[in-house]
Coordinates of C-alpha atoms and ligand atoms in Angstrom, one line a residue:
M19 CA -2.9 -22.8 -18.3
T20 CA -1.7 -20.8 -21.2
G21 CA 2.0 -20.1 -21.8
N22 CA 3.2 -21.5 -18.5
K23 CA 6.3 -23.7 -19.2
P24 CA 7.6 -25.0 -15.9
G25 CA 11.0 -24.1 -14.9
S26 CA 11.3 -20.3 -15.0
P27 CA 13.4 -18.8 -12.2
I28 CA 11.3 -15.6 -12.3
V29 CA 7.5 -15.0 -12.3
T30 CA 5.9 -11.6 -12.6
L31 CA 2.6 -10.2 -11.3
T32 CA 1.1 -7.0 -12.8
P33 CA -1.8 -6.2 -10.4
A34 CA -3.4 -3.6 -12.7
P35 CA -2.6 -4.1 -16.4
T36 CA -4.0 -1.8 -19.0
L37 CA -5.0 -1.9 -22.7
D38 CA -2.8 0.8 -24.3
R39 CA -4.6 2.2 -27.3
T40 CA -2.7 4.6 -29.5
Y41 CA -4.4 6.8 -32.1
F42 CA -2.3 8.3 -34.8
V43 CA -3.8 11.6 -36.2
S44 CA -2.4 13.9 -38.7
N45 CA -3.8 17.1 -37.1
L46 CA -5.6 17.0 -33.9
V47 CA -8.5 19.5 -33.5
E48 CA -9.3 20.1 -29.9
G49 CA -13.1 20.1 -29.4
G50 CA -13.6 18.9 -32.9
V51 CA -14.3 15.5 -34.5
N52 CA -11.0 13.8 -35.4
R53 CA -10.4 10.7 -37.6
A54 CA -7.5 8.4 -36.8
D55 CA -5.0 7.5 -39.6
G56 CA -4.1 4.3 -37.6
V57 CA -4.8 2.6 -34.3
G58 CA -2.4 0.5 -32.2
E59 CA -3.3 -1.8 -29.4
E60 CA -1.0 -3.3 -26.7
L61 CA -1.5 -5.0 -23.4
A62 CA 0.7 -3.1 -21.1
G63 CA 1.9 -3.0 -17.5
K64 CA 5.2 -3.0 -15.7
G65 CA 5.4 -6.6 -14.8
I66 CA 4.3 -7.5 -18.3
N67 CA 7.2 -5.5 -19.6
V68 CA 9.6 -7.4 -17.4
S69 CA 8.2 -10.7 -18.6
R70 CA 8.6 -9.7 -22.2
G71 CA 12.1 -8.5 -21.7
L72 CA 13.2 -11.7 -20.0
H73 CA 11.4 -13.7 -22.8
L74 CA 13.9 -12.2 -25.2
V75 CA 16.8 -14.0 -23.5
G76 CA 15.0 -17.3 -23.1
I77 CA 13.6 -16.9 -19.6
E78 CA 9.9 -17.6 -19.8
A79 CA 9.0 -15.4 -16.8
P80 CA 5.2 -16.1 -16.8
G81 CA 3.2 -13.0 -16.0
V82 CA 0.1 -13.2 -13.8
V83 CA -2.5 -10.6 -14.7
P84 CA -6.1 -10.0 -13.5
I85 CA -8.1 -9.2 -16.6
G86 CA -11.6 -8.2 -17.2
N87 CA -13.6 -11.1 -18.8
A88 CA -15.6 -8.9 -21.2
D89 CA -12.7 -9.0 -23.7
Q90 CA -11.8 -12.7 -23.7
N91 CA -9.9 -12.4 -26.9
V92 CA -7.5 -9.7 -25.7
L93 CA -4.5 -11.9 -25.0
E94 CA -4.6 -13.5 -28.5
R95 CA -5.2 -10.2 -30.2
T96 CA -2.3 -8.5 -28.4
G97 CA 0.1 -11.4 -28.8
S98 CA 0.4 -11.9 -25.1
A99 CA -1.1 -15.4 -24.7
E100 CA 2.3 -17.1 -24.7
I101 CA 3.6 -15.1 -21.8
L102 CA 0.7 -14.2 -19.6
L103 CA -1.5 -16.1 -17.2
P104 CA -4.9 -14.4 -16.9
L105 CA -7.0 -14.4 -13.8
W106 CA -10.4 -13.5 -15.3
I107 CA -12.5 -11.1 -13.3
D108 CA -15.9 -9.6 -14.0
G109 CA -15.8 -6.5 -16.2
T110 CA -13.6 -4.8 -18.6
L111 CA -9.9 -4.0 -18.7
R112 CA -8.8 -0.4 -18.1
V113 CA -7.7 1.6 -21.1
S114 CA -4.9 4.0 -21.5
T115 CA -5.3 6.3 -24.6
T116 CA -2.5 8.0 -26.4
I117 CA -3.0 10.4 -29.2
V118 CA 0.1 10.8 -31.3
E119 CA -0.1 13.8 -33.6
H120 CA 2.1 13.7 -36.8
N121 CA 4.9 16.1 -36.1
G122 CA 3.1 17.3 -33.0
P123 CA 2.8 16.5 -29.3
T124 CA 1.6 13.3 -27.7
T125 CA -1.5 13.4 -25.4
K126 CA -2.2 10.7 -22.9
I127 CA -5.3 9.8 -20.9
N128 CA -4.9 7.0 -18.4
E129 CA -7.7 5.3 -16.5
S130 CA -7.1 4.5 -12.9
P131 CA -6.8 0.8 -12.0
R132 CA -10.2 -0.8 -11.8
P133 CA -11.0 -1.7 -8.2
L134 CA -10.9 -5.4 -7.3
S135 CA -13.2 -7.4 -5.0
E136 CA -11.4 -9.0 -2.0
E137 CA -12.2 -12.4 -3.6
D138 CA -10.6 -11.5 -6.8
W139 CA -7.4 -10.3 -5.1
A140 CA -7.3 -13.5 -3.1
A141 CA -7.6 -15.4 -6.3
V142 CA -4.7 -13.4 -7.9
I143 CA -2.5 -14.2 -4.9
D144 CA -3.5 -17.9 -5.2
L145 CA -2.7 -18.0 -9.0
T146 CA 0.7 -16.2 -8.3
E147 CA 1.7 -18.6 -5.7
A148 CA 0.7 -21.6 -7.8
T149 CA 2.7 -20.3 -10.7
V150 CA 5.8 -19.7 -8.5
R151 CA 5.4 -23.2 -7.1
E152 CA 5.0 -24.9 -10.6
N153 CA 8.0 -23.1 -11.9
G154 CA 10.2 -23.6 -8.8
A155 CA 10.9 -19.9 -9.2
S156 CA 13.2 -18.0 -6.8
W157 CA 12.0 -14.5 -7.7
L158 CA 8.6 -12.8 -7.9
V159 CA 8.4 -9.4 -9.6
V160 CA 5.4 -7.3 -8.5
A161 CA 5.3 -4.2 -10.6
G162 CA 3.1 -1.3 -11.6
A163 CA 0.2 0.5 -10.0
L164 CA -1.9 -1.3 -7.3
P165 CA -5.7 -1.4 -7.5
V166 CA -7.9 -0.6 -4.6
Y167 CA -10.6 -2.9 -3.1
K168 CA -14.1 -2.3 -4.4
G169 CA -15.6 -2.1 -0.9
S170 CA -13.2 -0.1 1.2
G171 CA -11.3 1.9 -1.4
N172 CA -8.0 0.8 0.3
Y173 CA -5.1 -0.4 -1.7
V174 CA -4.9 -4.2 -2.1
D175 CA -2.8 -5.9 0.6
L176 CA 0.6 -7.3 -0.5
Q177 CA 1.4 -8.8 2.9
P178 CA -0.2 -12.3 2.2
L179 CA 1.9 -12.4 -1.0
F180 CA 5.1 -11.5 0.9
D181 CA 4.2 -14.1 3.6
R182 CA 3.6 -16.9 1.1
M183 CA 6.8 -16.1 -0.8
K184 CA 8.8 -16.0 2.3
A185 CA 7.5 -19.5 3.2
L186 CA 8.7 -20.7 -0.3
N187 CA 12.1 -18.9 0.1
V188 CA 11.2 -16.7 -2.9
R189 CA 12.4 -13.2 -3.1
V190 CA 10.1 -10.4 -4.1
A191 CA 11.2 -7.5 -6.3
L192 CA 8.8 -4.5 -6.0
D193 CA 8.5 -1.6 -8.4
T194 CA 5.5 0.6 -7.6
S195 CA 4.9 4.3 -6.9
G196 CA 2.8 6.7 -4.9
E197 CA 1.3 5.8 -1.6
P198 CA 1.8 2.0 -2.0
L199 CA 5.5 2.7 -2.5
Q200 CA 5.7 4.8 0.6
Y201 CA 4.0 2.2 2.7
W202 CA 5.8 -0.9 1.4
A203 CA 9.2 0.8 1.5
R204 CA 8.7 1.1 5.3
Q205 CA 7.5 -2.5 5.7
G206 CA 10.8 -3.7 4.2
A207 CA 9.3 -7.1 3.1
A208 CA 10.6 -6.8 -0.5
A209 CA 14.1 -8.1 -1.2
V210 CA 14.6 -5.6 -4.0
M211 CA 12.9 -2.3 -4.8
K212 CA 13.5 -0.3 -7.9
P213 CA 12.5 3.4 -7.4
N214 CA 13.7 6.2 -9.7
A215 CA 15.1 9.2 -8.0
E216 CA 11.7 10.9 -7.5
E217 CA 10.2 7.7 -6.2
L218 CA 13.0 7.3 -3.8
A219 CA 12.7 10.9 -2.6
S220 CA 8.9 10.4 -2.0
A221 CA 9.6 7.1 -0.2
V222 CA 11.9 8.9 2.4
G223 CA 10.0 12.2 2.3
R224 CA 12.9 14.5 1.4
T225 CA 14.6 16.1 -1.6
L226 CA 17.7 14.3 -2.9
N227 CA 20.5 16.4 -4.3
T228 CA 23.5 14.2 -4.6
T229 CA 24.7 10.6 -5.0
G230 CA 25.3 10.6 -1.2
D231 CA 21.6 11.6 -0.7
V232 CA 20.5 8.7 -2.9
I233 CA 22.7 6.2 -1.0
D234 CA 21.4 7.4 2.4
A235 CA 17.8 7.3 1.3
A236 CA 18.3 3.8 -0.1
R237 CA 20.0 2.7 3.2
E238 CA 17.0 4.0 5.1
L239 CA 14.9 1.4 3.1
C240 CA 17.5 -1.2 3.8
A241 CA 17.2 -0.5 7.5
H242 CA 13.5 -1.3 7.2
G243 CA 14.5 -4.7 5.7
V244 CA 14.8 -4.2 2.0
Q245 CA 17.9 -6.2 1.0
C246 CA 18.9 -4.2 -2.1
V247 CA 17.6 -0.9 -3.5
L248 CA 18.1 -0.2 -7.2
A249 CA 17.9 3.6 -7.6
S250 CA 17.5 4.4 -11.3
L251 CA 18.8 7.8 -12.2
G252 CA 17.9 8.1 -15.9
A253 CA 21.0 9.0 -18.0
D254 CA 23.1 8.8 -14.9
G255 CA 22.5 5.0 -14.7
M256 CA 21.8 3.3 -11.4
I257 CA 23.0 3.1 -7.9
A258 CA 22.6 -0.3 -6.1
V259 CA 22.6 -0.1 -2.3
T260 CA 22.7 -2.8 0.3
K261 CA 23.3 -2.5 4.1
T262 CA 27.1 -2.8 3.5
H263 CA 27.8 -1.9 -0.1
A264 CA 27.0 0.7 -2.7
W265 CA 27.7 0.5 -6.5
A266 CA 27.2 3.0 -9.2
A267 CA 26.7 1.6 -12.8
R268 CA 26.4 3.5 -16.0
T269 CA 26.9 3.2 -19.8
A270 CA 28.4 5.5 -22.2
P271 CA 25.8 8.0 -23.6
V272 CA 23.3 6.6 -26.1
K273 CA 20.9 8.1 -28.6
V274 CA 17.6 8.5 -26.7
I275 CA 14.4 7.8 -28.6
N276 CA 11.9 6.8 -26.0
T277 CA 12.6 6.5 -22.3
V278 CA 9.2 5.1 -21.3
G279 CA 9.7 1.6 -19.8
A280 CA 13.4 1.9 -19.3
G281 CA 13.0 1.2 -15.6
D282 CA 11.2 -2.1 -16.4
A283 CA 14.1 -3.0 -18.8
T284 CA 16.5 -2.4 -16.0
L285 CA 14.7 -4.7 -13.6
A286 CA 14.5 -7.4 -16.3
G287 CA 18.2 -7.0 -17.0
F288 CA 19.1 -7.2 -13.3
L289 CA 17.1 -10.3 -12.7
S290 CA 18.3 -12.0 -15.9
A291 CA 21.9 -11.5 -14.7
V292 CA 21.1 -12.5 -11.1
A293 CA 19.2 -15.7 -12.1
R294 CA 22.0 -16.7 -14.5
N295 CA 24.9 -16.0 -12.0
P296 CA 24.0 -17.7 -8.8
I297 CA 26.4 -17.4 -6.0
A298 CA 28.3 -20.6 -5.3
P299 CA 28.7 -21.8 -1.7
G300 CA 31.7 -20.1 -0.2
D301 CA 31.8 -17.2 -2.7
E302 CA 31.2 -13.6 -1.7
D303 CA 27.5 -13.1 -1.3
F304 CA 27.4 -9.3 -0.8
G305 CA 25.4 -9.8 2.4
V306 CA 22.2 -10.5 0.4
G307 CA 22.9 -13.9 -1.3
F308 CA 22.6 -12.6 -5.0
N309 CA 25.1 -11.1 -7.3
V310 CA 24.3 -7.4 -7.1
P311 CA 27.3 -6.0 -9.0
V312 CA 26.7 -8.3 -12.1
G313 CA 23.0 -7.5 -11.8
V314 CA 23.4 -3.7 -11.8
R315 CA 25.9 -3.7 -14.6
T316 CA 23.4 -5.6 -16.7
A317 CA 20.6 -3.5 -15.6
V318 CA 22.1 -0.3 -17.0
Q319 CA 22.9 -2.1 -20.3
W320 CA 19.3 -3.1 -20.7
G321 CA 18.1 0.4 -19.7
A322 CA 20.3 2.0 -22.2
V323 CA 19.2 -0.2 -25.0
A324 CA 15.6 0.4 -24.0
V325 CA 15.8 4.2 -24.4
T326 CA 17.2 3.7 -27.9
Q327 CA 14.2 1.8 -29.1
P328 CA 10.9 3.5 -30.0
T329 CA 8.5 1.1 -28.1
S330 CA 8.0 1.1 -24.4
G331 CA 8.8 -2.7 -24.3
L332 CA 12.2 -4.0 -25.4
T333 CA 12.4 -5.2 -29.0
D334 CA 15.7 -7.0 -28.5
V335 CA 18.8 -6.9 -26.4
D336 CA 21.3 -8.2 -29.0
H337 CA 23.7 -5.2 -28.9
L338 CA 24.4 -4.2 -25.3
P339 CA 26.6 -1.2 -24.7
E340 CA 29.6 -1.5 -22.4
S341 CA 28.8 -0.7 -18.8
F342 CA 31.1 0.7 -16.0
L343 CA 30.8 -0.2 -12.4
N344 CA 32.2 2.0 -9.5
E345 CA 32.4 0.2 -6.2
N346 CA 33.1 3.4 -4.4
P347 CA 30.6 6.0 -5.7
D348 CA 31.6 9.7 -5.2
R349 CA 28.9 11.0 -2.7
T350 CA 29.4 14.6 -3.7
V351 CA 28.3 14.2 -7.3
A352 CA 25.1 16.3 -7.9
L353 CA 22.1 14.7 -9.5
E354 CA 21.2 16.1 -13.0
E355 CA 18.3 17.8 -11.1
P356 CA 17.2 17.6 -7.5
A357 CA 14.7 14.8 -6.9
K358 CA 11.7 16.3 -5.0
A359 CA 9.7 14.3 -2.4
Ligands
ATP410 N1 19.2 9.1 -21.4 C1 19.5 7.9 -21.0 N2 20.8 7.3 -21.5 C2 21.2 6.1 -21.1 N3 20.5 5.3 -20.3 C3 19.3 5.8 -19.8 C4 18.8 7.1 -20.1 N4 17.6 7.2 -19.5 C5 17.4 6.0 -18.8 N5 18.5 5.2 -19.0 C6 18.6 3.9 -18.4 O1 17.4 3.4 -18.0 C7 17.4 3.2 -16.6 C8 16.0 3.5 -16.1 O2 15.6 4.9 -16.3 P1 14.8 5.7 -15.4 O3 15.6 6.0 -14.1 O4 14.3 6.9 -16.1 O5 13.6 4.7 -15.0 P2 12.1 4.9 -14.6 O6 11.8 6.4 -14.3 O7 11.7 3.9 -13.6 O8 11.4 4.5 -16.0 P3 9.9 3.8 -16.2 O9 9.2 3.8 -15.0 O10 9.3 4.8 -17.3 O11 10.2 2.5 -16.8 C9 18.4 4.0 -16.0 O12 18.9 3.5 -14.8 C10 19.5 3.9 -17.1 O13 20.2 2.7 -17.1
MG411 MG1 9.8 3.3 -13.0

């Protein structure tokens, strides 16, 4: 298998990767024929971003991706062969098109995830489990949109994955949105979930106005069984919540260039710190068995660095800003804007 060096504590799965194609145009004429000055191509997806981020600090974090076999060269072409483990499926990869106008707005057209056959999804689960086993990993990240089944149109079932990871004593960190987020938040099978404020609001079905509202919403997910909710709040940093604790972490303000992918950077930062700071027997385990305060401090550092870089993936994490941790967050602080369900 390509790129799979045994021994990574973290494996990722991106159930619906996409080929991001960016066209640079000097002057877009709507309804006209346009010529691109340049074209960029990148294999993208939330789990892939987490893998790339971890790679920067020497954690291999192999990323499992189902990919259409019509474009066999795509991994090499996009420089992804080292990090990703493809599960080849019949067909083509979905494409997300971005049109960047010089000194103008950016237009995006995203294809929905391609439906998968039940057999393909079963093969994705098998490859994920095999990769986790080979690496002796203790974390699996499942991130990004979920595809639906070709036949029924229902979202693919994550339960077999949760069951197999539980049997291996592997924790799952889940970052998804929409209907699957609402459903899986209530199942409580993920050890960690990383919603942003709007996603958390949609998961509990109510508007969140204050830090207290965020903590209460996150605790609702903990009551369903999620061990730790990482609620990311953009410039306001992140609130980490377990059944018994809540921490607010933030950095000093940074110069924002591109916020896309900041959430993925925070998850990579969190897991890098958690993997490298295991809890020794007898030490405080925060009721969950992993070092949430160190994790969340690192998460906001990586998030802050991500927004200062132009690409959606992290380029480097060499200069982390200082981060501040509050173990007793003020519940009355208003969110920058209310997060609507
Ligand atoms: N303006 C900002 N200044 C400093 N840090 C920021 C800023 N915006 C985001 N961050 C950092 O990035 C983290 C994640 O941002 P955000 O809450 O927007 O994630 P997200 O909506 O899940 O992003 P995406 O899904 O696009 O990756 C925040 O918790 C914070 O640490
Ligand atoms: Mg996000």
